mmCIF file of C-alpha atoms in Angstrom:
data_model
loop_
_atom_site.group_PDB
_atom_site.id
_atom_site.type_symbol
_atom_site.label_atom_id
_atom_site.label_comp_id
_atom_site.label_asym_id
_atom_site.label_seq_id
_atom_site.Cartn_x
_atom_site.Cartn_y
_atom_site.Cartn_z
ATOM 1 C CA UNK A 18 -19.391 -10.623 23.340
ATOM 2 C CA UNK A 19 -15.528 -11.211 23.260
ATOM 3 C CA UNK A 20 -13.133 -13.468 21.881
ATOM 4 C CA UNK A 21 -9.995 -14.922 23.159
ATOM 5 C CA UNK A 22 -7.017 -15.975 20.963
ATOM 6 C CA UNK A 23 -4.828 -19.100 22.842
ATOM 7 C CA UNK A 24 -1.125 -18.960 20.539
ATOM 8 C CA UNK A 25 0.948 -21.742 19.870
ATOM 9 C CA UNK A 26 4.378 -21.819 17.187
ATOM 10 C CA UNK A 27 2.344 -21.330 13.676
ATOM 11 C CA UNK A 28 -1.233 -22.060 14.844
ATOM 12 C CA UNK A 29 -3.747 -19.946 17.256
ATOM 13 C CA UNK A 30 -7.150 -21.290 18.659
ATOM 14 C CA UNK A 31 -9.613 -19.028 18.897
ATOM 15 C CA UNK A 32 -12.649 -18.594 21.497
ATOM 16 C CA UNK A 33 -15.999 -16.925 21.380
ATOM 17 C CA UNK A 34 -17.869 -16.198 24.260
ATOM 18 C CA UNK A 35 -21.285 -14.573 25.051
ATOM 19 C CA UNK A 36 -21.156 -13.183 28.453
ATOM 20 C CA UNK A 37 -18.850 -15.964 30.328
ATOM 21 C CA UNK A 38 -20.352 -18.903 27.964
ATOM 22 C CA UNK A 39 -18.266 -19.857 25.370
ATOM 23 C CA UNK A 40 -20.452 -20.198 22.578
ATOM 24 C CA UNK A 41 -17.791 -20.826 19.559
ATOM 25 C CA UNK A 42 -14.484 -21.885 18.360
ATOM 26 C CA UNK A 43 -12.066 -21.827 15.200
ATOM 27 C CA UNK A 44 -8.457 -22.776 14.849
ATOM 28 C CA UNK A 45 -6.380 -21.369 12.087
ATOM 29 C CA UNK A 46 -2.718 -22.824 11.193
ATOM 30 C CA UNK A 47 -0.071 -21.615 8.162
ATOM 31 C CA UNK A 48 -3.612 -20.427 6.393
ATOM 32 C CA UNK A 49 -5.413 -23.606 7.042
ATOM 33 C CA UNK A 50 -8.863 -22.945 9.059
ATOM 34 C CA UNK A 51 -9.821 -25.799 11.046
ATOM 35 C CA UNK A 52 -12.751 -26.506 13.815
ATOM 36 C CA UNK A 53 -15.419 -23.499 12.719
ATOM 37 C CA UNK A 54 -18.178 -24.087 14.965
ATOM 38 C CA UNK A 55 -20.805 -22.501 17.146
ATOM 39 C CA UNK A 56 -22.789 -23.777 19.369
ATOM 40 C CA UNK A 57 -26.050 -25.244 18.312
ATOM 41 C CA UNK A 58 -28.444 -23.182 20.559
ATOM 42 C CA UNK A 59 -26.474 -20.247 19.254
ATOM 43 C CA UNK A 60 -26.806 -20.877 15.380
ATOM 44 C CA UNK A 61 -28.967 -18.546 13.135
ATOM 45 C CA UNK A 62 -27.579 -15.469 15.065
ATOM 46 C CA UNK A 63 -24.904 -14.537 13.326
ATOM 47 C CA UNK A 64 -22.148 -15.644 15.274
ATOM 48 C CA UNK A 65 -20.495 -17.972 13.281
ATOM 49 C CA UNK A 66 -20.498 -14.662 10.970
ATOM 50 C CA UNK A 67 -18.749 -12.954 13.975
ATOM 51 C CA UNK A 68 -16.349 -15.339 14.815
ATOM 52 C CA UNK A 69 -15.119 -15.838 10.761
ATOM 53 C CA UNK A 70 -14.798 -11.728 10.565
ATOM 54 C CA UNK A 71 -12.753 -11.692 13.322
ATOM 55 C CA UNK A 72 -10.889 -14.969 12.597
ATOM 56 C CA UNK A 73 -9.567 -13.553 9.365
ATOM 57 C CA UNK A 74 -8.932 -9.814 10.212
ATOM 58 C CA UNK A 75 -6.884 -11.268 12.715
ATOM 59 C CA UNK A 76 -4.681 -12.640 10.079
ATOM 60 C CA UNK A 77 -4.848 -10.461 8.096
ATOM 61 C CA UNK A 78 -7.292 -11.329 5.925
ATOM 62 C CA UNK A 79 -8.761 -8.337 4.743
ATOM 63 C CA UNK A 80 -5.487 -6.301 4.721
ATOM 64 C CA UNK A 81 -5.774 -4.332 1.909
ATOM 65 C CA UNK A 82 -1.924 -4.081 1.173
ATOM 66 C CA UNK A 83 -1.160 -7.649 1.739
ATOM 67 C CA UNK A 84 -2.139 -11.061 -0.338
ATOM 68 C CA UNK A 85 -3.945 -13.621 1.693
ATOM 69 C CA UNK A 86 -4.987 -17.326 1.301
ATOM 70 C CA UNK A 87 -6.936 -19.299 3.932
ATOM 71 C CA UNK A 88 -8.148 -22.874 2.892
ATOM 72 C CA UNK A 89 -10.550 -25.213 4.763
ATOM 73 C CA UNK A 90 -12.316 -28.441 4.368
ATOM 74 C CA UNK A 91 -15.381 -28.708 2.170
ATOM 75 C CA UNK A 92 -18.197 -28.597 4.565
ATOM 76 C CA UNK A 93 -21.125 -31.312 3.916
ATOM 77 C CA UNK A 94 -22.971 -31.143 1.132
ATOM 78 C CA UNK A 95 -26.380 -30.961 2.814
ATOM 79 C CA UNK A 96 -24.788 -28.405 5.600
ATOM 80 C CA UNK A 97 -26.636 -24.935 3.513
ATOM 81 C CA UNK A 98 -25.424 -22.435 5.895
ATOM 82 C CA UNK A 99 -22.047 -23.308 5.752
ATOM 83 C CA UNK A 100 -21.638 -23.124 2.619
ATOM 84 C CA UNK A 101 -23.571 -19.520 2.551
ATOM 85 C CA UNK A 102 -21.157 -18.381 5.113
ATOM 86 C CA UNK A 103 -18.211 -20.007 2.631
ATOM 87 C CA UNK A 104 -19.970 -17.843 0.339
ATOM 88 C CA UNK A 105 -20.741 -14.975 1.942
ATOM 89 C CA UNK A 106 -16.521 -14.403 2.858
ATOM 90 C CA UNK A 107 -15.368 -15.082 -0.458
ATOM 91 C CA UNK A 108 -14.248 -18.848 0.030
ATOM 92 C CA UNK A 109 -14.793 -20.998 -4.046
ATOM 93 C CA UNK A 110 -13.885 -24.726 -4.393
ATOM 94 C CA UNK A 111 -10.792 -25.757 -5.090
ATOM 95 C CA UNK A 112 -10.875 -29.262 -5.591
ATOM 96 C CA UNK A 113 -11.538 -31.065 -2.330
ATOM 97 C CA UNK A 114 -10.596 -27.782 -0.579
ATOM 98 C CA UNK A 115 -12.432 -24.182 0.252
ATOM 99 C CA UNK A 116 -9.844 -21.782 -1.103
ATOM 100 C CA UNK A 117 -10.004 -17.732 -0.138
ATOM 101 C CA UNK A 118 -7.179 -15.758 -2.419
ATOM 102 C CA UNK A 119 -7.109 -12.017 -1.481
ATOM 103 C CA UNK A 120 -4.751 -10.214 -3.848
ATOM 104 C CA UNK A 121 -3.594 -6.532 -3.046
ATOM 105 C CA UNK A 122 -6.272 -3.546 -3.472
ATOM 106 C CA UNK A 123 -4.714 -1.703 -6.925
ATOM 107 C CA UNK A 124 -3.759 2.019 -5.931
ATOM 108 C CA UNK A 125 -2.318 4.368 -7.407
ATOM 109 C CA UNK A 126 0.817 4.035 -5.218
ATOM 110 C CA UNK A 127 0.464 0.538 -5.925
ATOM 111 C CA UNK A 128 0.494 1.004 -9.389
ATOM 112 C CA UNK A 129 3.931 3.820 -9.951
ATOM 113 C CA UNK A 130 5.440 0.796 -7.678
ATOM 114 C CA UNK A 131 4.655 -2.138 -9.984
ATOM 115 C CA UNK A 132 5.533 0.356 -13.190
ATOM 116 C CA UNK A 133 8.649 1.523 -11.397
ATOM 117 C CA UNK A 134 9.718 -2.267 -10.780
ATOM 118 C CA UNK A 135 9.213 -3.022 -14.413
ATOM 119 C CA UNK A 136 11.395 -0.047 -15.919
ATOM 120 C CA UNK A 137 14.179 -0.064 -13.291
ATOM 121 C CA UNK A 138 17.353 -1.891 -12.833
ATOM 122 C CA UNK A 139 19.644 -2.569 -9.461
ATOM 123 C CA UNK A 140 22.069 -0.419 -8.992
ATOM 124 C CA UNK A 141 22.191 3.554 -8.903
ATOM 125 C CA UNK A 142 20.486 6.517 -7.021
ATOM 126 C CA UNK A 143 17.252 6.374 -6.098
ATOM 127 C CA UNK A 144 15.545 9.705 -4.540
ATOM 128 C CA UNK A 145 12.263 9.923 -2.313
ATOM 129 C CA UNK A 146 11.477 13.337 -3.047
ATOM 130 C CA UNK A 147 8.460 13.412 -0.005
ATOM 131 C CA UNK A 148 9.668 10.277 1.960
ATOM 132 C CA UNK A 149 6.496 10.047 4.755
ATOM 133 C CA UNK A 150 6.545 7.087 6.917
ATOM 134 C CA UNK A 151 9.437 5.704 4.752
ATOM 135 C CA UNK A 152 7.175 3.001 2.360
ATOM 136 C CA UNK A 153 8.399 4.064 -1.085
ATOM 137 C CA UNK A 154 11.821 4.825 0.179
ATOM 138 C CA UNK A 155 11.657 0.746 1.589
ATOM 139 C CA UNK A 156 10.425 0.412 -2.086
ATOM 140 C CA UNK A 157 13.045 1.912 -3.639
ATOM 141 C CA UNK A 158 15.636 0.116 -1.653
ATOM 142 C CA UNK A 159 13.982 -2.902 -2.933
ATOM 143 C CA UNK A 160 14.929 -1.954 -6.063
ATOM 144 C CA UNK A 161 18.087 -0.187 -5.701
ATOM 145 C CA UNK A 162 19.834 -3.548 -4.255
ATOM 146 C CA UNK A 163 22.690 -3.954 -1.953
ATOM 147 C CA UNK A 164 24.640 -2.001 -4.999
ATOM 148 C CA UNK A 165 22.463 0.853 -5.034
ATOM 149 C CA UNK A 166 21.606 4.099 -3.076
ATOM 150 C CA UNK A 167 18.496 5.746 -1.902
ATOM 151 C CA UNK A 168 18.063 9.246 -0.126
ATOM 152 C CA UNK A 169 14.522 10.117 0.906
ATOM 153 C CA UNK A 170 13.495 13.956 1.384
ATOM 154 C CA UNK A 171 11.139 15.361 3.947
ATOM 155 C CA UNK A 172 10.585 18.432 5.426
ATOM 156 C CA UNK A 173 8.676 17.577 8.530
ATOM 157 C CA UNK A 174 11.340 15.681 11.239
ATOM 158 C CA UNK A 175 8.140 12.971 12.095
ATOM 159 C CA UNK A 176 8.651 11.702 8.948
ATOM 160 C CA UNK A 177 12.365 11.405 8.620
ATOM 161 C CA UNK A 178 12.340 9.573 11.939
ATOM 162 C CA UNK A 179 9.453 7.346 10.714
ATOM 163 C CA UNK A 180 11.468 6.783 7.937
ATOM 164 C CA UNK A 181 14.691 5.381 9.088
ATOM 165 C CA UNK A 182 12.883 3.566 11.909
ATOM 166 C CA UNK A 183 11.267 1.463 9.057
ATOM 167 C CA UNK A 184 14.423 0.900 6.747
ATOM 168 C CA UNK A 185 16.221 0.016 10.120
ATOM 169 C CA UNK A 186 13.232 -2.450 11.045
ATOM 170 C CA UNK A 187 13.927 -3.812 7.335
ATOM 171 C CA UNK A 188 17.641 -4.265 7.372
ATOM 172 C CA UNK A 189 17.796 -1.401 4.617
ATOM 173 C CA UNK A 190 19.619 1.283 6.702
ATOM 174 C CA UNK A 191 23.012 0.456 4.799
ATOM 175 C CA UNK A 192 20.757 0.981 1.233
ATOM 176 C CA UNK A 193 18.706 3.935 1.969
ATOM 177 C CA UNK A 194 18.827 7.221 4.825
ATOM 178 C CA UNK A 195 16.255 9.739 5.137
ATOM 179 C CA UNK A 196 17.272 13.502 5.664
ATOM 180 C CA UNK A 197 15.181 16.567 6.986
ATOM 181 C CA UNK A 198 15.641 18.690 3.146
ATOM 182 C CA UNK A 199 13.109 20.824 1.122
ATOM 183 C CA UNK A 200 12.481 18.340 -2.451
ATOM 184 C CA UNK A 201 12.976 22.012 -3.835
ATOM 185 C CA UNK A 202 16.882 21.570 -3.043
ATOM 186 C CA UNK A 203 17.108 17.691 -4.146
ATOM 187 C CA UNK A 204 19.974 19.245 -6.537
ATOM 188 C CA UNK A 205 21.973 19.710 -3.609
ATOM 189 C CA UNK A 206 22.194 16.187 -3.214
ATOM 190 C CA UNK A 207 21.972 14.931 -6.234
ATOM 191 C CA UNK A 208 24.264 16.240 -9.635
ATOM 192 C CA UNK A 209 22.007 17.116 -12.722
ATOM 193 C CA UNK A 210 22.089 13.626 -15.085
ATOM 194 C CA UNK A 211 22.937 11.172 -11.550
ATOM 195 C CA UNK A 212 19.780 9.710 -10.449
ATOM 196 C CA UNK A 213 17.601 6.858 -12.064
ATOM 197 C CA UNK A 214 14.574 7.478 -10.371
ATOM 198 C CA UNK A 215 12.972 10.364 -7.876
ATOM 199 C CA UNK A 216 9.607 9.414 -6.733
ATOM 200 C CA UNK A 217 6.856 12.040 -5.672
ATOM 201 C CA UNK A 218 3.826 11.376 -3.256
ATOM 202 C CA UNK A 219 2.299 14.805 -3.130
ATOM 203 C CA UNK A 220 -0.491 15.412 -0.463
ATOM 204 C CA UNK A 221 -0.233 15.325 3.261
ATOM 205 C CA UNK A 222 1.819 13.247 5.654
ATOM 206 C CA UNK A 223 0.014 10.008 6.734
ATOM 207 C CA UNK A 224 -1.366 10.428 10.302
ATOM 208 C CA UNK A 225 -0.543 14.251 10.410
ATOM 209 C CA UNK A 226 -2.830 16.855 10.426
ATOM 210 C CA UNK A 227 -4.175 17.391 6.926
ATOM 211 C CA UNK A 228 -3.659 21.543 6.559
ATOM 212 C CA UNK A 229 -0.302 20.671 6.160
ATOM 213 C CA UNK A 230 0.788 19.624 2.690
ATOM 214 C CA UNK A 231 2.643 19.786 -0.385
ATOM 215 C CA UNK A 232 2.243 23.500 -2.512
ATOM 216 C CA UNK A 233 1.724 23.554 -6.025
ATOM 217 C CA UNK A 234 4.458 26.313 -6.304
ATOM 218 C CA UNK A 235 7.213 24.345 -4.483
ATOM 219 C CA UNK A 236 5.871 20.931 -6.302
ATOM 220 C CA UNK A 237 6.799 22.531 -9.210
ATOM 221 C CA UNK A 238 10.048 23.648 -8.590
ATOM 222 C CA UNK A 239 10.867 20.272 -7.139
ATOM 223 C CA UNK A 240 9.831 18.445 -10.167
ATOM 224 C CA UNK A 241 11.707 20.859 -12.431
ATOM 225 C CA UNK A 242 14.366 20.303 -10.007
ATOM 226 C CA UNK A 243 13.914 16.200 -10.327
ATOM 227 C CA UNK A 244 14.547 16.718 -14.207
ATOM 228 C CA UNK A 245 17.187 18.129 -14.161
ATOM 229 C CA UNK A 246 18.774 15.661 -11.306
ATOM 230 C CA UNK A 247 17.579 12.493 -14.006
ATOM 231 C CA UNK A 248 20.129 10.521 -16.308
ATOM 232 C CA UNK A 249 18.958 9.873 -19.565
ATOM 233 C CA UNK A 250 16.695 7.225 -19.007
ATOM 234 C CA UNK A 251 15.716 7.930 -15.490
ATOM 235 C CA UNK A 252 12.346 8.178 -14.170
ATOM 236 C CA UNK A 253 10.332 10.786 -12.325
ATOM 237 C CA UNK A 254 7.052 9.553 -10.666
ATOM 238 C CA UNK A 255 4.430 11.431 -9.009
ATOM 239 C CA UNK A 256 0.966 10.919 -7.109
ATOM 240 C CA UNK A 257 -1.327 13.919 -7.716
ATOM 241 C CA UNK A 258 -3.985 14.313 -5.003
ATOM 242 C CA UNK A 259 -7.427 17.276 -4.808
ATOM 243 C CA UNK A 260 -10.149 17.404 -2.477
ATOM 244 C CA UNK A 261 -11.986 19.223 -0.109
ATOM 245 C CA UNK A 262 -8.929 20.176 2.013
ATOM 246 C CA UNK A 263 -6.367 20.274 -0.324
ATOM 247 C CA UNK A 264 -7.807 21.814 -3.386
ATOM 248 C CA UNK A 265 -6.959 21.160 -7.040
ATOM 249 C CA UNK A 266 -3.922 23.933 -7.503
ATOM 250 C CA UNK A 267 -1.274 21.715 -7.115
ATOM 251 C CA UNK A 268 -2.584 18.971 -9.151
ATOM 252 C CA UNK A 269 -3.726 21.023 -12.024
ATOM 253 C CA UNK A 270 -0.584 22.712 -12.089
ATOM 254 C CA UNK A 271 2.088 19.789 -11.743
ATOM 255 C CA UNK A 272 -0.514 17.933 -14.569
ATOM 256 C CA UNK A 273 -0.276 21.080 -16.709
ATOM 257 C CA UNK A 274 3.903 21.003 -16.627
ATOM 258 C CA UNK A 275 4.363 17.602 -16.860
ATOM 259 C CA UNK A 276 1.548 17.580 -20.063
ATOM 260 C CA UNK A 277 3.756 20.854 -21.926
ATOM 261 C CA UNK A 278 7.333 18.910 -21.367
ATOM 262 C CA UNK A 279 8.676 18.774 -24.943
ATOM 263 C CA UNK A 280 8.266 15.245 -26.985
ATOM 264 C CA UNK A 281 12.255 15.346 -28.003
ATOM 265 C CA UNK A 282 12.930 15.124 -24.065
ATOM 266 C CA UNK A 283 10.559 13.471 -22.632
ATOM 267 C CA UNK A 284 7.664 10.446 -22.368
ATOM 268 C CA UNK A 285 4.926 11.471 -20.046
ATOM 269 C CA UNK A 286 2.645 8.711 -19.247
ATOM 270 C CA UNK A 287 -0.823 9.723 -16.989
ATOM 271 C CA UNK A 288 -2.893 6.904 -15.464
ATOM 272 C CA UNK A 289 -6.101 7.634 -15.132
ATOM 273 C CA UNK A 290 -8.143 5.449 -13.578
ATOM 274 C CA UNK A 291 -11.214 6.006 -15.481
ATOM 275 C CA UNK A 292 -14.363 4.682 -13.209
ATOM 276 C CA UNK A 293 -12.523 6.625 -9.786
ATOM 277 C CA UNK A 294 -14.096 9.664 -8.848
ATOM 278 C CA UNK A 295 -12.623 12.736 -9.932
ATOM 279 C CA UNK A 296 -10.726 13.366 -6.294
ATOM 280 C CA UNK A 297 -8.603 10.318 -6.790
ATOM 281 C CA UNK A 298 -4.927 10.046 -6.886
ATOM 282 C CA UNK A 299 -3.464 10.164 -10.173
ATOM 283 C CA UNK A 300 -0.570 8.547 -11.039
ATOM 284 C CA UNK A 301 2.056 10.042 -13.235
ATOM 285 C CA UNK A 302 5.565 8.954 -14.923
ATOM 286 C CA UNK A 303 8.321 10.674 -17.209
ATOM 287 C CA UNK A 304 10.915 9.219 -18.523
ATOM 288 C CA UNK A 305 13.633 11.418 -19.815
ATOM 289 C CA UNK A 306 14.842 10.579 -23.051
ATOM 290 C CA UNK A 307 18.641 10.258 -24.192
ATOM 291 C CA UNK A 308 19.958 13.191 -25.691
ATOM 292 C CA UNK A 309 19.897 13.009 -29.367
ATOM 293 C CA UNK A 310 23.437 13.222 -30.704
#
């Protein structure tokens, strides 16, 4: 079982075959699916199941980073399966439409991103303390504005490259540079009271080998380090990670500093999210208060 995918300027027609039969067809245009059908000695199999899956993973449909919306016409009101298989893929009624509105998964990335955006103003320094493949530092450039500045920190040379290949990609290269830096040494690029953010994504690099990751003891220093480089203000974010190959040190330890950081200097916010299992990322901010005169 295949399917073939014929492309025209904003639509694509789609072909399922069994073998060399073609056994069922969609066409799917700006979000509009058209034409669902299989053929009728084929129906009851599944296949029509098939065909929608791959229909709408193909367009991103079950991206979990990405909103969606895919519309069709109301099928007939006797046709039962069709509307089970409407159903079945998360399709409601919409008036004299079928309407399927995937919004973004909540993570906690997600969620220090939406929490930065709502506390931070164009303009400024920006840091990526542990800059990965480069997706908060594209954040932060987002924020920072053609008026702003972002440097992104990484020790590992895959991910400074990754980095600056994306804000290149993005048109963000004259906002934001990666550079191959300890986050223990951020000071060195930043003065103490300059930046308005530094973000922290503890754990392991994205599609590198998992024994290698962030250290409670140098997490710590960083952070202290990240303080110290914050205007009154500012804000410090970080995304704690445990498990099986990582441990708990580093979590328990950053969470312990960031929980004993004195009231007059600082608001420490922790996100739990209460019904994850214990393992899951946790989401920190701080914002460091103005000095009281």
């Amino acid at each position: 079982m295949r399917i073939a995918c014929e492309k025209e300027i904003g639509r694509q027609r789609y072909r399922l075959y069994k073998e060399q039969e073609a056994i069922g067809q969609a066409e799917i245009s700006g979000g509009q699916l058209t034409g669902l059908e299989v053929a009728a000695d084929w129906r009851g199999r599944g296949y029509g199941s098939y065909l929608l899956k791959e229909v709408l993973r193909a367009n991103g449909g079950f991206d979990t980073a990405a909103e969606t919306c895919f519309t069709t016409a109301l099928p007939d009101p006797d046709n039962r399966p069709a509307w089970a298989l409407a159903k079945r893929f998360g399709f409601v009624r919409q008036g004299d439409r079928l309407c399927r509105h995937h919004l973004p998964d909540l993570t906690a990335v997600r969620l220090v991103q939406n929490l930065l955006a709502s506390l931070l103003q164009p303009g400024g320094l920006y840091i990526d303390a542990t800059c990965g493949n480069g997706h908060d530092t594209l954040f932060l450039c987002g924020l920072a504005g053609p008026q702003g500045h972002v440097l992104g920190l990484d020790i590992q040379p895959m991910a400074v490259q990754a980095t600056n290949t994306l804000l290149a990609q993005n048109g963000m290269e004259h906002v934001g540079q990666a550079i191959l830096a300890d986050h223990r040494e951020l000071l060195r690029f930043a003065a103490a009271g300059s930046a308005d953010c530094v973000m922290f994504n503890f754990g392991w690099l994205p599609g590198a080998p998992h024994e290698v990751h962030s250290q409670a003891e140098a997490s710590l220093e960083a952070v202290r380090a990240a303080l110290e480089a914050l205007k009154p203000g500012g804000v410090l974010s970080a995304v704690l990670y445990s498990g099986k190959v990582i441990g708990r040190s580093e979590k328990t330890a950053v969470l312990d500093y960031l929980e004993h950081l004195p009231l007059t200097r600082y608001t420490v916010l922790v996100c739990r999210f209460a019904n994850w299992a214990d393992t899951a990322p946790l989401p920190c901010l701080v914002i460091k208060r103005p000095a009281i005169c």
